[in-house]
Coordinates of C-alpha atoms in Angstrom, one line a residue:
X113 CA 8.7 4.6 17.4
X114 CA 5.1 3.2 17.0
X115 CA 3.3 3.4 14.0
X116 CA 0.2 5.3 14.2
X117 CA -2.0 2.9 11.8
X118 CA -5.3 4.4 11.0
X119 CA -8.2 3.1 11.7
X120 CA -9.9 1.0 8.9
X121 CA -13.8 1.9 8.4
X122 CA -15.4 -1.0 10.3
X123 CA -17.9 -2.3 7.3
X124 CA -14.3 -3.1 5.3
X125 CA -13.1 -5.1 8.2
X126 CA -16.4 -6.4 8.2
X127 CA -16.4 -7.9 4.6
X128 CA -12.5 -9.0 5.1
X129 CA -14.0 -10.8 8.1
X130 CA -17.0 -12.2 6.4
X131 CA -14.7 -13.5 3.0
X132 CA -12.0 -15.4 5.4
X133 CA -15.5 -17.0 6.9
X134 CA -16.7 -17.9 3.3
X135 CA -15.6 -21.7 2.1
X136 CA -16.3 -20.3 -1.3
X137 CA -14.2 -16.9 -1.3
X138 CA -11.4 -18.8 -0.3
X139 CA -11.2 -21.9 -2.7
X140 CA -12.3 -18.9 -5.1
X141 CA -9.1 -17.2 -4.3
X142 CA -6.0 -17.6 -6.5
X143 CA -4.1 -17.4 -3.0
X144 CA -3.1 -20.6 -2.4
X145 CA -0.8 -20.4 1.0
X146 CA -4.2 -19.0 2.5
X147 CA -6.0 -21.8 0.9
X148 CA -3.7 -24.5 2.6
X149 CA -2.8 -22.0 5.7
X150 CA -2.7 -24.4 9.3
X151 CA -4.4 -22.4 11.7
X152 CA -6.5 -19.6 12.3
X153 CA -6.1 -16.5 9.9
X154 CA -6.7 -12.6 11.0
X155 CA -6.9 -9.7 9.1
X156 CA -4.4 -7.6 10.5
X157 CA -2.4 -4.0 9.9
X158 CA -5.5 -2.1 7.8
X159 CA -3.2 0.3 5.5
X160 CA -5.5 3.0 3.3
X161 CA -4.2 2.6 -0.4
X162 CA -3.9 6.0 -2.3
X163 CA -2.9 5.8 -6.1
X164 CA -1.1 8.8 -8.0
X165 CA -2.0 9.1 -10.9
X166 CA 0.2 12.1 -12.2
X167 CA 3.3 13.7 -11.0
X168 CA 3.8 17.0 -12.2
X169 CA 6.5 19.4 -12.6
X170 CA 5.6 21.2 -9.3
X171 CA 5.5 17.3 -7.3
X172 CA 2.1 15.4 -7.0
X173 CA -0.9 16.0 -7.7
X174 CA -3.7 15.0 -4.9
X175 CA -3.6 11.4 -4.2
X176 CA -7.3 9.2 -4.6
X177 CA -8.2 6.5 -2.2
X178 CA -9.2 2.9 -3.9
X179 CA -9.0 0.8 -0.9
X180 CA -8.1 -0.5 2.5
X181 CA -5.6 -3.2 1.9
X182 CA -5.4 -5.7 5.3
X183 CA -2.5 -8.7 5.4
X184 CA -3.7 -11.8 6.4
X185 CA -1.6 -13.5 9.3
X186 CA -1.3 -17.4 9.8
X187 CA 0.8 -17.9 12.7
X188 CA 4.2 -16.2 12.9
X189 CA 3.5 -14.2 8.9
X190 CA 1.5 -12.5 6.6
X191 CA 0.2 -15.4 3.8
X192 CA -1.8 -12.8 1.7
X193 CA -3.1 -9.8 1.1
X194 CA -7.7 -9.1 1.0
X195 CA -8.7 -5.8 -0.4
X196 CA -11.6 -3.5 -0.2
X197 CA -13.2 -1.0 -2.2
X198 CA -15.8 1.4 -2.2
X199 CA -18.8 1.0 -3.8
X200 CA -22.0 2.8 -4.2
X201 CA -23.3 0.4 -1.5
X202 CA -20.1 1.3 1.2
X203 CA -17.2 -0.8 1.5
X204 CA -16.7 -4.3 0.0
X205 CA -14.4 -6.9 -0.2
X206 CA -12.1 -6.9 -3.5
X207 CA -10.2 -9.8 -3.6
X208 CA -7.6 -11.9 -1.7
X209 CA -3.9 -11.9 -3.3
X210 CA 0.0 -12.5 -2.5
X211 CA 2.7 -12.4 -3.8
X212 CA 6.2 -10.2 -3.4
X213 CA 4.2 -6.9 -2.4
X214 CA 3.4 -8.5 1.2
X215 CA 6.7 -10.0 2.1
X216 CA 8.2 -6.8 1.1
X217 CA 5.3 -4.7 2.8
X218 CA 6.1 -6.2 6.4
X219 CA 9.7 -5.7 5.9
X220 CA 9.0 -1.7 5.2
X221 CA 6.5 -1.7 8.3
X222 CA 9.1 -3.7 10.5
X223 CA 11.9 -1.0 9.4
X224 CA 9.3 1.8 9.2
X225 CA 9.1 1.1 13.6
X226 CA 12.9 1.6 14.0
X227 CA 12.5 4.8 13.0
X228 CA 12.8 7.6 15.7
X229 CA 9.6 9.7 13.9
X230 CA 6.2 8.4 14.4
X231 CA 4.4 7.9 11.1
X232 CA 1.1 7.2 9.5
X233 CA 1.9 4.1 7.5
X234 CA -0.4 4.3 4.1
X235 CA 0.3 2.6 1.1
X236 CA 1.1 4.6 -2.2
X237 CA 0.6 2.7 -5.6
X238 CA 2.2 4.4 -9.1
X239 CA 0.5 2.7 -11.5
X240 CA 2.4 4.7 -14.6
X241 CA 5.5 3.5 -12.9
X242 CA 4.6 -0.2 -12.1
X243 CA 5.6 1.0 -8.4
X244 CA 3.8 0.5 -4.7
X245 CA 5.6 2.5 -1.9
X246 CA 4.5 2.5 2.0
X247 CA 4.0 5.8 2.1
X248 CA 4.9 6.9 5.5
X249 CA 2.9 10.2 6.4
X250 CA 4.5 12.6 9.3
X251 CA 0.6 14.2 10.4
X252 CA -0.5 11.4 13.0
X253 CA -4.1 13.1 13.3
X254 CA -4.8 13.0 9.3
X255 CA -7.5 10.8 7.9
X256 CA -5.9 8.0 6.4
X257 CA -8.1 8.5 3.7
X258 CA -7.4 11.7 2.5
X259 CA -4.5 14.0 1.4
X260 CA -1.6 14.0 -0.9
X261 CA 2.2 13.2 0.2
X262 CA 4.0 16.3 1.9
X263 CA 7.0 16.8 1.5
X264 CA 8.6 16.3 4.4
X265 CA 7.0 12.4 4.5
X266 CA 9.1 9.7 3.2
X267 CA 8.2 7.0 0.2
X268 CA 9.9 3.5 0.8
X269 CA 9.7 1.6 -2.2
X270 CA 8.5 -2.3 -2.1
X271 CA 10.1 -4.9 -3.8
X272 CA 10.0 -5.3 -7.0
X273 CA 10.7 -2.0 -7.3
X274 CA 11.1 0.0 -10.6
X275 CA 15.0 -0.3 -12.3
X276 CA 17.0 2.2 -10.7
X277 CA 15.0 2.6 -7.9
X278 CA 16.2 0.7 -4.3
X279 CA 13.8 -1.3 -2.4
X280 CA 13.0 -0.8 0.9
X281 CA 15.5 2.4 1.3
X282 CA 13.5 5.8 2.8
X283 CA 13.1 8.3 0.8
X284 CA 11.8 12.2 1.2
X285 CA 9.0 13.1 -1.0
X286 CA 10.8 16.2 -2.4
X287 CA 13.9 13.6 -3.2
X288 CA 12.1 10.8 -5.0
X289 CA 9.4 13.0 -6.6
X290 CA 12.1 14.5 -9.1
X291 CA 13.2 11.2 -10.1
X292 CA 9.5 9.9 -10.6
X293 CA 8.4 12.9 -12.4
X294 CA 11.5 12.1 -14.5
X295 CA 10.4 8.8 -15.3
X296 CA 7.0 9.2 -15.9
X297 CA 7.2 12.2 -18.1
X298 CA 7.1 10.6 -21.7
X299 CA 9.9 11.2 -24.0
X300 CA 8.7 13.8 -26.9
X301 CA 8.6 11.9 -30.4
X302 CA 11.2 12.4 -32.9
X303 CA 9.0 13.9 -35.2
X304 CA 8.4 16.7 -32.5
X305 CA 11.8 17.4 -32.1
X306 CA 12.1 19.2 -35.6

């Protein structure tokens, strides 16, 4: 089935657009395969990024949006990564980067299509975890920028992926939640134990 990619807001596609034009952004960028990319480059495949910042007991708490992360395509591949975020002014660009996250984020969305649901792709970052998952959301008419992962929708981690925790294999919210909230609880000190 297709994915049902949300629609970026235009002024971050904008500044994407207007950074990939800029001979100084891109020597500026510590991207090197788009510094030396043959061809013309496109920002392509807009994915909202929401970060969760705590799991609870009960599953996760409301997600934030940072950004609108868009892979840059050269040819036949994605060669790096431009992010936006919001400022008090609107949207900006972030910064260009690659790296493993992209590879492994157009494998997900390439195995995310086989899939017989349609999905929202977003992209789901776990910063107490070291962990970004394409967060694959089953309610085609959300706003990409808003909301928190049902249960029902499935996380697909990207490589690298925490230890223990298989790349690129689907997973239901209400499966992999446990196992973060596991994770990311901190043991209690010794001293507390007494």
């Amino acid at each position: 089935m297709p994915l049902h990619v949300p629609p970026a807001p235009a002024p971050a596609l904008r500044s994407v657009l207007t950074a990939l034009g800029s001979p100084t952004a891109l020597r500026e960028a510590r991207t090197p395969s788009l510094r030396t990319a043959q061809g013309s480059v496109t920002p392509e495949l807009p994915l909202p990024v929401h970060v969760l910042d705590e799991i609870t007991a009960a599953g996760a708490s409301a997600t934030r949006l940072t950004g609108w992360r868009f892979l840059i395509r050269c040819q036949e591949r994605a060669v790096a990564a431009a992010e936006t975020r919001l400022t008090p002014d609107g949207w900006a660009f972030s910064h260009f980067f690659e790296g493993p996250y992209i590879a492994s984020t157009e494998r997900a969305l390439r195995q995310a299509e086989t899939m017989q649901q349609p999905y929202q792709p977003r992209l789901l970052s776990v910063p107490g975890l070291y962990m970004l998952t394409l967060w694959l959301h089953g309610d085609l008419t959300a706003d990409g920028a808003t909301g928190h992962p049902a249960a029902t929708d499935l996380l697909v981690p990207l490589a690298p992926a925490p230890p223990g925790i298989a790349a690129h294999r689907p997973h239901r919210v209400a499966e992999l939640l446990p196992v973060l909230t596991h994770r990311a609880t901190p043991a209690p000190l010794l001293g507390q134990l007494a």
